mmCIF file with all atom_site columns, C-alpha atoms in Angstrom:
data_model
loop_
_atom_site.group_PDB
_atom_site.id
_atom_site.type_symbol
_atom_site.label_atom_id
_atom_site.label_alt_id
_atom_site.label_comp_id
_atom_site.label_asym_id
_atom_site.label_entity_id
_atom_site.label_seq_id
_atom_site.pdbx_PDB_ins_code
_atom_site.Cartn_x
_atom_site.Cartn_y
_atom_site.Cartn_z
_atom_site.occupancy
_atom_site.B_iso_or_equiv
_atom_site.pdbx_formal_charge
_atom_site.auth_seq_id
_atom_site.auth_comp_id
_atom_site.auth_asym_id
_atom_site.auth_atom_id
_atom_site.pdbx_PDB_model_num
ATOM 1  C CA . SER A 1 1  ? 52.977 -33.146 14.479 1.00 0.00 ? 20  SER A CA 1
ATOM 2  C CA . ARG A 1 2  ? 53.625 -34.540 18.092 1.00 0.00 ? 21  ARG A CA 1
ATOM 3  C CA . HIS A 1 3  ? 56.909 -34.300 20.262 1.00 0.00 ? 22  HIS A CA 1
ATOM 4  C CA . GLU A 1 4  ? 58.609 -37.354 20.702 1.00 0.00 ? 23  GLU A CA 1
ATOM 5  C CA . ASN A 1 5  ? 58.496 -38.348 24.620 1.00 0.00 ? 24  ASN A CA 1
ATOM 6  C CA . ASP A 1 6  ? 62.129 -38.246 25.229 1.00 0.00 ? 25  ASP A CA 1
ATOM 7  C CA . VAL A 1 7  ? 62.033 -34.438 23.750 1.00 0.00 ? 26  VAL A CA 1
ATOM 8  C CA . SER A 1 8  ? 62.029 -31.169 26.265 1.00 0.00 ? 27  SER A CA 1
ATOM 9  C CA . PRO A 1 9  ? 58.458 -29.698 25.192 1.00 0.00 ? 28  PRO A CA 1
ATOM 10 C CA . ALA A 1 10 ? 60.413 -26.430 25.561 1.00 0.00 ? 29  ALA A CA 1
ATOM 11 C CA . ASP A 1 11 ? 62.982 -27.815 22.787 1.00 0.00 ? 30  ASP A CA 1
ATOM 12 C CA . TYR A 1 12 ? 60.299 -28.826 20.641 1.00 0.00 ? 31  TYR A CA 1
ATOM 13 C CA . ALA A 1 13 ? 58.617 -25.655 20.724 1.00 0.00 ? 32  ALA A CA 1
ATOM 14 C CA . LEU A 1 14 ? 61.986 -23.585 19.961 1.00 0.00 ? 33  LEU A CA 1
ATOM 15 C CA . ASP A 1 15 ? 62.287 -26.460 17.020 1.00 0.00 ? 34  ASP A CA 1
ATOM 16 C CA . VAL A 1 16 ? 59.020 -25.664 15.948 1.00 0.00 ? 35  VAL A CA 1
ATOM 17 C CA . PHE A 1 17 ? 58.615 -21.684 15.946 1.00 0.00 ? 36  PHE A CA 1
ATOM 18 C CA . CYS A 1 18 ? 62.448 -21.049 15.471 1.00 0.00 ? 37  CYS A CA 1
ATOM 19 C CA . GLY A 1 19 ? 63.876 -23.949 13.670 1.00 0.00 ? 38  GLY A CA 1
ATOM 20 C CA . PRO A 1 20 ? 63.978 -26.114 11.103 1.00 0.00 ? 39  PRO A CA 1
ATOM 21 C CA . LEU A 1 21 ? 60.359 -27.589 11.615 1.00 0.00 ? 40  LEU A CA 1
ATOM 22 C CA . GLY A 1 22 ? 58.626 -24.119 11.404 1.00 0.00 ? 41  GLY A CA 1
ATOM 23 C CA . VAL A 1 23 ? 60.649 -22.544 8.319  1.00 0.00 ? 42  VAL A CA 1
ATOM 24 C CA . SER A 1 24 ? 57.893 -22.803 6.006  1.00 0.00 ? 43  SER A CA 1
ATOM 25 C CA . THR A 1 25 ? 55.259 -21.350 8.173  1.00 0.00 ? 44  THR A CA 1
ATOM 26 C CA . ASP A 1 26 ? 54.164 -17.870 8.063  1.00 0.00 ? 45  ASP A CA 1
ATOM 27 C CA . TRP A 1 27 ? 53.578 -17.365 11.792 1.00 0.00 ? 46  TRP A CA 1
ATOM 28 C CA . VAL A 1 28 ? 52.340 -13.680 11.533 1.00 0.00 ? 47  VAL A CA 1
ATOM 29 C CA . LYS A 1 29 ? 49.575 -14.797 8.806  1.00 0.00 ? 48  LYS A CA 1
ATOM 30 C CA . LEU A 1 30 ? 48.517 -17.450 11.061 1.00 0.00 ? 49  LEU A CA 1
ATOM 31 C CA . TYR A 1 31 ? 48.348 -15.440 14.289 1.00 0.00 ? 50  TYR A CA 1
ATOM 32 C CA . ASN A 1 32 ? 46.305 -12.771 12.320 1.00 0.00 ? 51  ASN A CA 1
ATOM 33 C CA . GLU A 1 33 ? 43.937 -15.168 11.263 1.00 0.00 ? 52  GLU A CA 1
ATOM 34 C CA . SER A 1 34 ? 43.436 -17.007 14.674 1.00 0.00 ? 53  SER A CA 1
ATOM 35 C CA . GLY A 1 35 ? 40.797 -16.390 17.136 1.00 0.00 ? 54  GLY A CA 1
ATOM 36 C CA . MET A 1 36 ? 43.015 -14.948 19.711 1.00 0.00 ? 55  MET A CA 1
ATOM 37 C CA . CYS A 1 37 ? 44.263 -12.042 17.652 1.00 0.00 ? 56  CYS A CA 1
ATOM 38 C CA . GLU A 1 38 ? 40.421 -11.571 16.904 1.00 0.00 ? 57  GLU A CA 1
ATOM 39 C CA . ARG A 1 39 ? 39.301 -11.729 20.923 1.00 0.00 ? 58  ARG A CA 1
ATOM 40 C CA . ILE A 1 40 ? 42.549 -9.447  21.515 1.00 0.00 ? 59  ILE A CA 1
ATOM 41 C CA . MET A 1 41 ? 41.780 -6.733  18.820 1.00 0.00 ? 60  MET A CA 1
ATOM 42 C CA . ASN A 1 42 ? 38.225 -6.760  20.056 1.00 0.00 ? 61  ASN A CA 1
ATOM 43 C CA . ALA A 1 43 ? 39.085 -6.107  23.612 1.00 0.00 ? 62  ALA A CA 1
ATOM 44 C CA . VAL A 1 44 ? 41.242 -3.218  22.263 1.00 0.00 ? 63  VAL A CA 1
ATOM 45 C CA . GLN A 1 45 ? 38.822 -1.409  20.228 1.00 0.00 ? 64  GLN A CA 1
ATOM 46 C CA . ASN A 1 46 ? 35.800 -2.072  22.266 1.00 0.00 ? 65  ASN A CA 1
ATOM 47 C CA . PRO A 1 47 ? 37.095 -1.992  25.746 1.00 0.00 ? 66  PRO A CA 1
ATOM 48 C CA . SER A 1 48 ? 34.356 -2.883  28.413 1.00 0.00 ? 67  SER A CA 1
ATOM 49 C CA . GLY A 1 49 ? 34.300 -1.102  32.083 1.00 0.00 ? 68  GLY A CA 1
ATOM 50 C CA . ALA A 1 50 ? 35.896 -4.015  33.475 1.00 0.00 ? 69  ALA A CA 1
ATOM 51 C CA . GLY A 1 51 ? 39.124 -2.113  34.402 1.00 0.00 ? 70  GLY A CA 1
ATOM 52 C CA . GLU A 1 52 ? 38.102 0.771   35.156 1.00 0.00 ? 71  GLU A CA 1
ATOM 53 C CA . ILE A 1 53 ? 39.527 2.695   38.114 1.00 0.00 ? 72  ILE A CA 1
ATOM 54 C CA . SER A 1 54 ? 37.397 3.720   41.072 1.00 0.00 ? 73  SER A CA 1
ATOM 55 C CA . ILE A 1 55 ? 38.254 6.406   43.171 1.00 0.00 ? 74  ILE A CA 1
ATOM 56 C CA . ASP A 1 56 ? 36.910 6.614   46.929 1.00 0.00 ? 75  ASP A CA 1
ATOM 57 C CA . GLN A 1 57 ? 35.338 10.161  47.706 1.00 0.00 ? 76  GLN A CA 1
ATOM 58 C CA . THR A 1 58 ? 35.275 9.634   51.181 1.00 0.00 ? 77  THR A CA 1
ATOM 59 C CA . PRO A 1 59 ? 37.340 11.990  52.902 1.00 0.00 ? 78  PRO A CA 1
ATOM 60 C CA . GLN A 1 60 ? 40.405 10.871  54.829 1.00 0.00 ? 79  GLN A CA 1
ATOM 61 C CA . SER A 1 61 ? 42.739 12.132  57.598 1.00 0.00 ? 80  SER A CA 1
ATOM 62 C CA . PHE A 1 62 ? 46.293 13.146  56.763 1.00 0.00 ? 81  PHE A CA 1
ATOM 63 C CA . ALA A 1 63 ? 47.744 10.524  58.676 1.00 0.00 ? 82  ALA A CA 1
ATOM 64 C CA . SER A 1 64 ? 45.641 7.752   57.507 1.00 0.00 ? 83  SER A CA 1
ATOM 65 C CA . GLU A 1 65 ? 46.555 8.850   53.862 1.00 0.00 ? 84  GLU A CA 1
ATOM 66 C CA . LEU A 1 66 ? 50.098 9.309   54.490 1.00 0.00 ? 85  LEU A CA 1
ATOM 67 C CA . TYR A 1 67 ? 50.178 5.841   55.865 1.00 0.00 ? 86  TYR A CA 1
ATOM 68 C CA . LEU A 1 68 ? 48.413 4.311   52.847 1.00 0.00 ? 87  LEU A CA 1
ATOM 69 C CA . VAL A 1 69 ? 50.592 6.215   50.461 1.00 0.00 ? 88  VAL A CA 1
ATOM 70 C CA . LEU A 1 70 ? 53.633 4.916   52.300 1.00 0.00 ? 89  LEU A CA 1
ATOM 71 C CA . GLN A 1 71 ? 52.260 1.216   52.642 1.00 0.00 ? 90  GLN A CA 1
ATOM 72 C CA . ARG A 1 72 ? 52.051 1.357   48.720 1.00 0.00 ? 91  ARG A CA 1
ATOM 73 C CA . GLN A 1 73 ? 55.308 2.711   48.244 1.00 0.00 ? 92  GLN A CA 1
ATOM 74 C CA . ILE A 1 74 ? 56.495 -0.035  50.429 1.00 0.00 ? 93  ILE A CA 1
ATOM 75 C CA . ILE A 1 75 ? 54.667 -2.738  48.647 1.00 0.00 ? 94  ILE A CA 1
ATOM 76 C CA . ALA A 1 76 ? 55.484 -1.334  45.237 1.00 0.00 ? 95  ALA A CA 1
ATOM 77 C CA . HIS A 1 77 ? 59.352 -1.256  45.981 1.00 0.00 ? 96  HIS A CA 1
ATOM 78 C CA . TRP A 1 78 ? 59.782 -4.107  48.229 1.00 0.00 ? 97  TRP A CA 1
ATOM 79 C CA . ARG A 1 79 ? 56.909 -6.266  47.260 1.00 0.00 ? 98  ARG A CA 1
ATOM 80 C CA . THR A 1 80 ? 56.581 -8.197  50.792 1.00 0.00 ? 99  THR A CA 1
ATOM 81 C CA . THR A 1 81 ? 56.585 -5.826  53.818 1.00 0.00 ? 100 THR A CA 1
ATOM 82 C CA . THR A 1 82 ? 57.771 -8.972  55.671 1.00 0.00 ? 101 THR A CA 1
ATOM 83 C CA . TYR A 1 83 ? 61.149 -9.170  53.554 1.00 0.00 ? 102 TYR A CA 1
ATOM 84 C CA . MET A 1 84 ? 61.649 -5.490  54.598 1.00 0.00 ? 103 MET A CA 1
ATOM 85 C CA . ALA A 1 85 ? 60.908 -5.793  58.099 1.00 0.00 ? 104 ALA A CA 1
ATOM 86 C CA . LEU A 1 86 ? 63.337 -8.828  58.530 1.00 0.00 ? 105 LEU A CA 1
ATOM 87 C CA . ARG A 1 87 ? 65.950 -6.824  56.548 1.00 0.00 ? 106 ARG A CA 1
ATOM 88 C CA . PHE A 1 88 ? 65.605 -4.229  59.053 1.00 0.00 ? 107 PHE A CA 1
ATOM 89 C CA . TRP A 1 89 ? 65.767 -6.578  62.014 1.00 0.00 ? 108 TRP A CA 1
ATOM 90 C CA . TRP A 1 90 ? 68.848 -8.152  60.899 1.00 0.00 ? 109 TRP A CA 1
ATOM 91 C CA . THR A 1 91 ? 70.500 -4.956  60.191 1.00 0.00 ? 110 THR A CA 1
ATOM 92 C CA . ILE A 1 92 ? 69.907 -3.817  63.586 1.00 0.00 ? 111 ILE A CA 1
ATOM 93 C CA . ILE A 1 93 ? 70.953 -7.068  65.187 1.00 0.00 ? 112 ILE A CA 1
#
């Protein structure tokens, strides 16, 4: 059944999955029989090479390697280098 126009889609989804509209539904069985479950299980059991990590064998200088490691650390920790630069700028000024 579709939700009414004046009902929030999020509230309707909660009513269906957690509330009175979904009480008689076996969600685990429904998921296990779905095509989505089949695709996910197939991808887990038979992984393709699409997500493989390749390693560059070209030798780099110590300075360039250090730069890359620091850049990756900064991005991983701060997510945006611009944000970090602005924080340092406002701290100094």
